[in-house]
Tab-separated table of C-alpha atoms and ligand atoms in Angstrom:
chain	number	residue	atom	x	y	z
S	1328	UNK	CA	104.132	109.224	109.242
S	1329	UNK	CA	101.421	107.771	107.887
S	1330	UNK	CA	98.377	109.440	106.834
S	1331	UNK	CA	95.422	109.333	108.610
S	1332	UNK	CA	91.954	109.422	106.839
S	1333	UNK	CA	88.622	110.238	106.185
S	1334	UNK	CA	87.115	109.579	103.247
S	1335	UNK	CA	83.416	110.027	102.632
S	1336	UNK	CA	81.542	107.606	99.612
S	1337	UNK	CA	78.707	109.126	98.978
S	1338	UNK	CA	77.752	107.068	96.403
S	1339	UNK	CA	74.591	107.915	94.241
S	1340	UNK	CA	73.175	110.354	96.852
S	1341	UNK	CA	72.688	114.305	97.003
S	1342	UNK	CA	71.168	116.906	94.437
S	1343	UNK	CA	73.811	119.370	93.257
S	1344	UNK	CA	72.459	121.985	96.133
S	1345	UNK	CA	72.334	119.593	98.436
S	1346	UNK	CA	75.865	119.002	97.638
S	1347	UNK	CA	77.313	122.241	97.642
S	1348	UNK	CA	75.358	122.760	101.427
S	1349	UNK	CA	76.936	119.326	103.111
S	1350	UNK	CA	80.295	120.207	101.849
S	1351	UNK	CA	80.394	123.777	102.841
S	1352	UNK	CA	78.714	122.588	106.262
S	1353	UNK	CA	81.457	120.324	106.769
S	1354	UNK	CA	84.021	122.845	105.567
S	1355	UNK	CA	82.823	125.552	107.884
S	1356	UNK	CA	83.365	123.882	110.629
S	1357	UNK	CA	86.962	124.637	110.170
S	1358	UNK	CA	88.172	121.638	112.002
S	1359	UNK	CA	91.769	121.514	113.269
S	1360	UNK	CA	94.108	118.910	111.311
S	1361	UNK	CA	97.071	117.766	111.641
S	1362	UNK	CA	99.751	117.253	108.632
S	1363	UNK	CA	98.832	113.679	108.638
S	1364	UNK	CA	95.113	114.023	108.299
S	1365	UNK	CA	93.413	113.964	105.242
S	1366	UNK	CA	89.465	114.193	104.542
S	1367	UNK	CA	88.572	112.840	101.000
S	1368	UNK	CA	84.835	113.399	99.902
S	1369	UNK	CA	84.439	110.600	96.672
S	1370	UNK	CA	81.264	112.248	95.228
S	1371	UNK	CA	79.241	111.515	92.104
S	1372	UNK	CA	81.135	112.716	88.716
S	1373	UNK	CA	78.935	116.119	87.705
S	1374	UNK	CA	80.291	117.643	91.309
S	1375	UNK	CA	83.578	116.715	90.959
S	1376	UNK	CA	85.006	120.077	89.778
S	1377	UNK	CA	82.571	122.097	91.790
S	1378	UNK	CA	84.328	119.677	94.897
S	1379	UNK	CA	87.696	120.611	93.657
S	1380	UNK	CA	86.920	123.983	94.003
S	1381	UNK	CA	85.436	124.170	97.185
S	1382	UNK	CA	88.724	122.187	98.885
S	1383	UNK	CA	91.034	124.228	97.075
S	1384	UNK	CA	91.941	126.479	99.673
S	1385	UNK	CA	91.812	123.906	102.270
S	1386	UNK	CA	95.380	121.532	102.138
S	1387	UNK	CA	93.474	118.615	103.733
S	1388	UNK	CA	90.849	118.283	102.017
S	1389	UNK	CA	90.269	116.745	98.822
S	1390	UNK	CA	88.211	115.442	95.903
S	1391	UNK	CA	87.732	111.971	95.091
S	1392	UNK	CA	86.096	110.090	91.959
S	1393	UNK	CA	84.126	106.620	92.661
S	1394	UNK	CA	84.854	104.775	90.184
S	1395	UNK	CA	86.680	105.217	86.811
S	1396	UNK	CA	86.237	103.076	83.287
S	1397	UNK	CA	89.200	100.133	82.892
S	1398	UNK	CA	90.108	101.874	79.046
S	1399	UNK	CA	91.832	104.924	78.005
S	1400	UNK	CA	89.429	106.260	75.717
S	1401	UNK	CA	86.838	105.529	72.922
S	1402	UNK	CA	83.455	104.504	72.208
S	1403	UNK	CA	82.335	103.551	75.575
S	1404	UNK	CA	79.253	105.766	75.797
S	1405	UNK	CA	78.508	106.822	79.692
S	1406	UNK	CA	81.843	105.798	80.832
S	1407	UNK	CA	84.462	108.146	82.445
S	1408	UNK	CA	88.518	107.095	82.065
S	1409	UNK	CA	91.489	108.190	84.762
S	1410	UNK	CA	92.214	110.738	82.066
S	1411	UNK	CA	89.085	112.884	82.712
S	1412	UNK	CA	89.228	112.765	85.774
S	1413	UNK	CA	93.132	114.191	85.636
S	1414	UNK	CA	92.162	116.970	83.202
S	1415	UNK	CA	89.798	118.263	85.531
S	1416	UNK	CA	92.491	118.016	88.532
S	1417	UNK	CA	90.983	115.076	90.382
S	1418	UNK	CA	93.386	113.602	92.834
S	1419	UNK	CA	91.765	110.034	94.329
S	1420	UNK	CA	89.586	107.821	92.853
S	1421	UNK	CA	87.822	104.620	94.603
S	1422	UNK	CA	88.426	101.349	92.845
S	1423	UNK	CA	86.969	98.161	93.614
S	1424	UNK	CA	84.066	98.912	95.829
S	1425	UNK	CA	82.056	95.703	96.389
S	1426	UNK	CA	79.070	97.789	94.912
S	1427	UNK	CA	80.447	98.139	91.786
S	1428	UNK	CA	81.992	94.459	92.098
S	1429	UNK	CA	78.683	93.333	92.871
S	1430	UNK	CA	76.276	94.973	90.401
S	1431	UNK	CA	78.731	95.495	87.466
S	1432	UNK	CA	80.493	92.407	87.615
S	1433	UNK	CA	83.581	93.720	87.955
S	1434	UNK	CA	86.725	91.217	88.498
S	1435	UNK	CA	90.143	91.706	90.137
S	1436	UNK	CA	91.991	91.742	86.712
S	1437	UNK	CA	89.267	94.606	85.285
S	1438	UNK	CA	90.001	96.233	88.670
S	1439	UNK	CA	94.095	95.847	88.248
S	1440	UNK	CA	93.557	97.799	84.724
S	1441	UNK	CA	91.741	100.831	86.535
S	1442	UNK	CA	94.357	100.895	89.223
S	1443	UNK	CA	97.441	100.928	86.708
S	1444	UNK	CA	95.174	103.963	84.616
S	1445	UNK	CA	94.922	105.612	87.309
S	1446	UNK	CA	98.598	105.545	88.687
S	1447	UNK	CA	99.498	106.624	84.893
S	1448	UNK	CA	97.743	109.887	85.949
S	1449	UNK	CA	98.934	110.281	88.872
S	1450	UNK	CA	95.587	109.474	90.614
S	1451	UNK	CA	95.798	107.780	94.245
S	1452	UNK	CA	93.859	104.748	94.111
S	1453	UNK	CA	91.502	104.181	96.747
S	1454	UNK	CA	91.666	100.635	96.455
S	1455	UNK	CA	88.391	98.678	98.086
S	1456	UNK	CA	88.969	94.580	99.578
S	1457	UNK	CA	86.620	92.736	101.851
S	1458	UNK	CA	84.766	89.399	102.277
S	1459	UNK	CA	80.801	88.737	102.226
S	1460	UNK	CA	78.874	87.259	105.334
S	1461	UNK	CA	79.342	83.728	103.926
S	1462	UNK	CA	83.453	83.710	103.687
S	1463	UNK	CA	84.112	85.254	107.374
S	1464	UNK	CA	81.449	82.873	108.243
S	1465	UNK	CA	83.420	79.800	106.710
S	1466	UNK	CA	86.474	81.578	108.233
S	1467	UNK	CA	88.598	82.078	104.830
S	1468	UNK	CA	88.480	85.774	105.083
S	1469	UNK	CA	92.110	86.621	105.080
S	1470	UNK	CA	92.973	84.293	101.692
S	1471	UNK	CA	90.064	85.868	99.707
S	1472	UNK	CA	91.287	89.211	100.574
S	1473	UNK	CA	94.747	88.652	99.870
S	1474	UNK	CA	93.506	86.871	96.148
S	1475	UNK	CA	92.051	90.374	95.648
S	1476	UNK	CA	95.300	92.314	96.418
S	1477	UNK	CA	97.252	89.637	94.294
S	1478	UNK	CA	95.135	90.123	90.982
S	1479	UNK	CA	94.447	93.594	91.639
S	1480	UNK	CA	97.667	95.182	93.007
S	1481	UNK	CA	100.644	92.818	93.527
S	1482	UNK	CA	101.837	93.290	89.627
S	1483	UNK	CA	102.946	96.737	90.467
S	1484	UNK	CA	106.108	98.136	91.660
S	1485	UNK	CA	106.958	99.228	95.102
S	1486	UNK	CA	107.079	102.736	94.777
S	1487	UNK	CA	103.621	102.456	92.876
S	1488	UNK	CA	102.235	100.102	95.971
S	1489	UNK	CA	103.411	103.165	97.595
S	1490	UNK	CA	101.104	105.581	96.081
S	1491	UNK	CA	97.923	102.879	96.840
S	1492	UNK	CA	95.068	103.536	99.937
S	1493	UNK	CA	93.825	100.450	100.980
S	1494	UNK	CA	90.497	100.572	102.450
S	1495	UNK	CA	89.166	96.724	104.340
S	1496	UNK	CA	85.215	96.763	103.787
S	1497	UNK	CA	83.521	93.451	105.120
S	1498	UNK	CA	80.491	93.177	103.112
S	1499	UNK	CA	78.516	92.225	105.839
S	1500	UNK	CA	79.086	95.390	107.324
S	1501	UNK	CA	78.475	97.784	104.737
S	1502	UNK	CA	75.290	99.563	104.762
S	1503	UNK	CA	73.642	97.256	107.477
S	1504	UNK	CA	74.245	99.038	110.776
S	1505	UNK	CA	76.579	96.339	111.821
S	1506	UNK	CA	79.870	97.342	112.318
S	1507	UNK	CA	82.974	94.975	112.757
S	1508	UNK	CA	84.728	95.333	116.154
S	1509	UNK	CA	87.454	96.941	116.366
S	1510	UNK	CA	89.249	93.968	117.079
S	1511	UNK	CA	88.069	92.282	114.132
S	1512	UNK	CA	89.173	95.213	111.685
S	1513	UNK	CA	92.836	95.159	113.351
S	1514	UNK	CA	93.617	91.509	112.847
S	1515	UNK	CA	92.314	92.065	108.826
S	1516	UNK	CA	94.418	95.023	109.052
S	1517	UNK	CA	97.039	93.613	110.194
S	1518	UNK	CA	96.894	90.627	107.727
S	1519	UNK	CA	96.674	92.934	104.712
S	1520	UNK	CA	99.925	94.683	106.031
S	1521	UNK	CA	101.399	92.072	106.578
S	1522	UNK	CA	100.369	90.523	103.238
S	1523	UNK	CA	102.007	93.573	101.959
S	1524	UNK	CA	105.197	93.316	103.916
S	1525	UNK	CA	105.808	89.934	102.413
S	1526	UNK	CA	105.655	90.758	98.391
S	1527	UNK	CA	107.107	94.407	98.971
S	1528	UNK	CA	108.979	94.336	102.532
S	1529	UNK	CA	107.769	96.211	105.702
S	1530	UNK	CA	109.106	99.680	104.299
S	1531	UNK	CA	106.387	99.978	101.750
S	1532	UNK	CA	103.851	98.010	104.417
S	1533	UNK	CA	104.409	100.827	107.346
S	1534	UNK	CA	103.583	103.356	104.913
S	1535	UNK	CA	100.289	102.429	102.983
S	1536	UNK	CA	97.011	104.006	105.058
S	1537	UNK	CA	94.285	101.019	105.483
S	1538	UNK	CA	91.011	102.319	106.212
S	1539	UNK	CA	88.268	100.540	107.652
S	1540	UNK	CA	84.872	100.797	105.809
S	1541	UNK	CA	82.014	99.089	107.099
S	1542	UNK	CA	79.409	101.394	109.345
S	1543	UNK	CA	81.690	103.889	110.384
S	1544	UNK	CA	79.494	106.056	113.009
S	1545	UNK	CA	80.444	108.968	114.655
S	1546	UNK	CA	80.094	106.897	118.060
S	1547	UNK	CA	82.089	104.304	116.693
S	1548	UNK	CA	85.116	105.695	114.823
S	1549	UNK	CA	86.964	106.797	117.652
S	1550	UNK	CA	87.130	103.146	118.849
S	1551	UNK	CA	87.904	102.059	115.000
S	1552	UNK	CA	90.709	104.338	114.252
S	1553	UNK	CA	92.636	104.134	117.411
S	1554	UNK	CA	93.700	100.627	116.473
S	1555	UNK	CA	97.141	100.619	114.984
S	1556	UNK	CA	96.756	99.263	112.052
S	1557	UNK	CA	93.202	101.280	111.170
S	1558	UNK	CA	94.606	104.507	109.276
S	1559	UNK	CA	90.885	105.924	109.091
S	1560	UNK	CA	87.960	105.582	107.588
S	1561	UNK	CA	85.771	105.010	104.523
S	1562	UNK	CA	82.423	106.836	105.487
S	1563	UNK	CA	79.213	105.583	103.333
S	1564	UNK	CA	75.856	106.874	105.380
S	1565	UNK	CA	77.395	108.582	108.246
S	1566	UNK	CA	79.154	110.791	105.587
S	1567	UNK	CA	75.695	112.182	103.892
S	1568	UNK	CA	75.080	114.091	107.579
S	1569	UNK	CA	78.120	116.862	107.903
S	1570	UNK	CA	77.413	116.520	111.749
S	1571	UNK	CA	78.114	112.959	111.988
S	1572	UNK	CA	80.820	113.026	109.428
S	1573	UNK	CA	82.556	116.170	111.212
S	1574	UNK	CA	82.811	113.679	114.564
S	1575	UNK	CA	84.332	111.411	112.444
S	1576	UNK	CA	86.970	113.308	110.796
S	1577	UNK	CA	87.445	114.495	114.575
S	1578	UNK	CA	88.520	111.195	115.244
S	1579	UNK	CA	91.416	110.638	113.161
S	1580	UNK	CA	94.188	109.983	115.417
U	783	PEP	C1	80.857	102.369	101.857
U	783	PEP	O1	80.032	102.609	101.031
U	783	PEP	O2	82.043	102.326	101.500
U	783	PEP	C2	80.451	102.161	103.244
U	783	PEP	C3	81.331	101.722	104.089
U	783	PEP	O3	79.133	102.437	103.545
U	783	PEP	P1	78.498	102.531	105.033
U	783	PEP	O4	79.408	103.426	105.831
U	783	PEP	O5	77.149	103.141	104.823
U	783	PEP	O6	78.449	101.156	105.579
């Protein structure tokens, strides 16, 4: 079965102690999972091992790095590589997000060398696709996202596709309040499984979780994730409030 989840981006957000509170808030809550749920929490670097140790008792919950440097090692001052994050037990990492494609300029074939780090280390990608306003506007959404999975994914093998989370983030929704439809999110969904069913057959497509990112509320993820094709979420504001973010891992189907 396919896993279902949440995964909170909290991006630059949150003081240590206000870390350590909104975790153990959401944690306390002891909320009843299935097998097939996972909640990720991608937090900023200095509370990754404190993160780690707070889910380490819990066997749904985990810790997730936002980003990760496309080199091994070396004289990149302020950079962090897959292999850090590995020798401190990190298990996910986010690659791709249109933040970090936006402000640090970072292409599809700098984002295909972070994903094949990262699989060296046995770190689950969380790999980010989506269009801006003016592509779903001129209606060429589904070939821009599938360029990104070509130059950013397609070179790998099927058992490494395997070990990929996709998440589908519209630009236009992230941050703004406006959410797509859930209809909207299945047909991308859809398209990028499909996509995937073509290069690596339907085997390896059934089994890769898609989440939707893009304004994921806690009155609007129910609707989201009960779409077949929408495997969960990936939770930017809504995640920074454990009340709201609590309703949404309560919505995992
Ligand atoms: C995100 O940062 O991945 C995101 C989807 O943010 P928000 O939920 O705030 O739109």
């Amino acid at each position: 079965m396919r896993k279902q989840i949440a995964a909170a981006n909290w991006k630059m957000n949150c003081t240590y102690r206000q870390a350590e509170i909104l975790l153990s808030d959401v944690l306390k809550e002891k909320i009843s999972l299935e097998p097939h749920h996972q909640v990720i929490f991608a937090v900023p670097f200095p509370y990754l091992i404190m993160t780690n140790s707070e889910v380490a008792e819990e066997p749904n919950y985990f810790a997730s790095a936002q980003n990760c440097y496309n080199k091994k090692s070396g004289a990149y001052t302020g950079e962090v590589s897959a292999e850090m994050l590995e020798s401190i037990g990190v298990q996910y990492c986010i690659i791709g997000h249109s933040e970090r494609r936006e402000y640090f300029n970072e292409s599809n074939q700098m984002l295909a060398e972070k994903v094949d780090l990262c699989l060296e280390k046995n770190i689950t990608p969380i790999f980010c696709c989506g269009e801006s306003l003016s592509i779903r506007e001129a209606g060429t959404q589904n070939s821009f996202v599938e360029t990104q999975l070509n130059e950013s994914l397609f070179h790998l093998s099927a058992e490494a596709m395997s070990n990929i989370i996709l998440a589908y983030e519209p630009i236009w929704a992230i941050g703004t309040g406006k959410t797509a439809t859930a209809a909207q999110a299945q047909e991308m969904h859809a398209h990028l499984r499909s996509v995937i069913g073509k290069k690596y057959g339907n085997e390896v497509a059934a089994g890769v979780s898609i989440l939707y990112g893009g304004s994921v509320k806690a009155n609007n993820a129910a609707e989201l994730f009960a779409s077949e094709d929408v495997d969960g979420g990936l939770v930017g504001g809504a995640s920074l409030v454990a009340e709201d973010f609590i309703s949404i891992i309560k919505a995992l189907q």
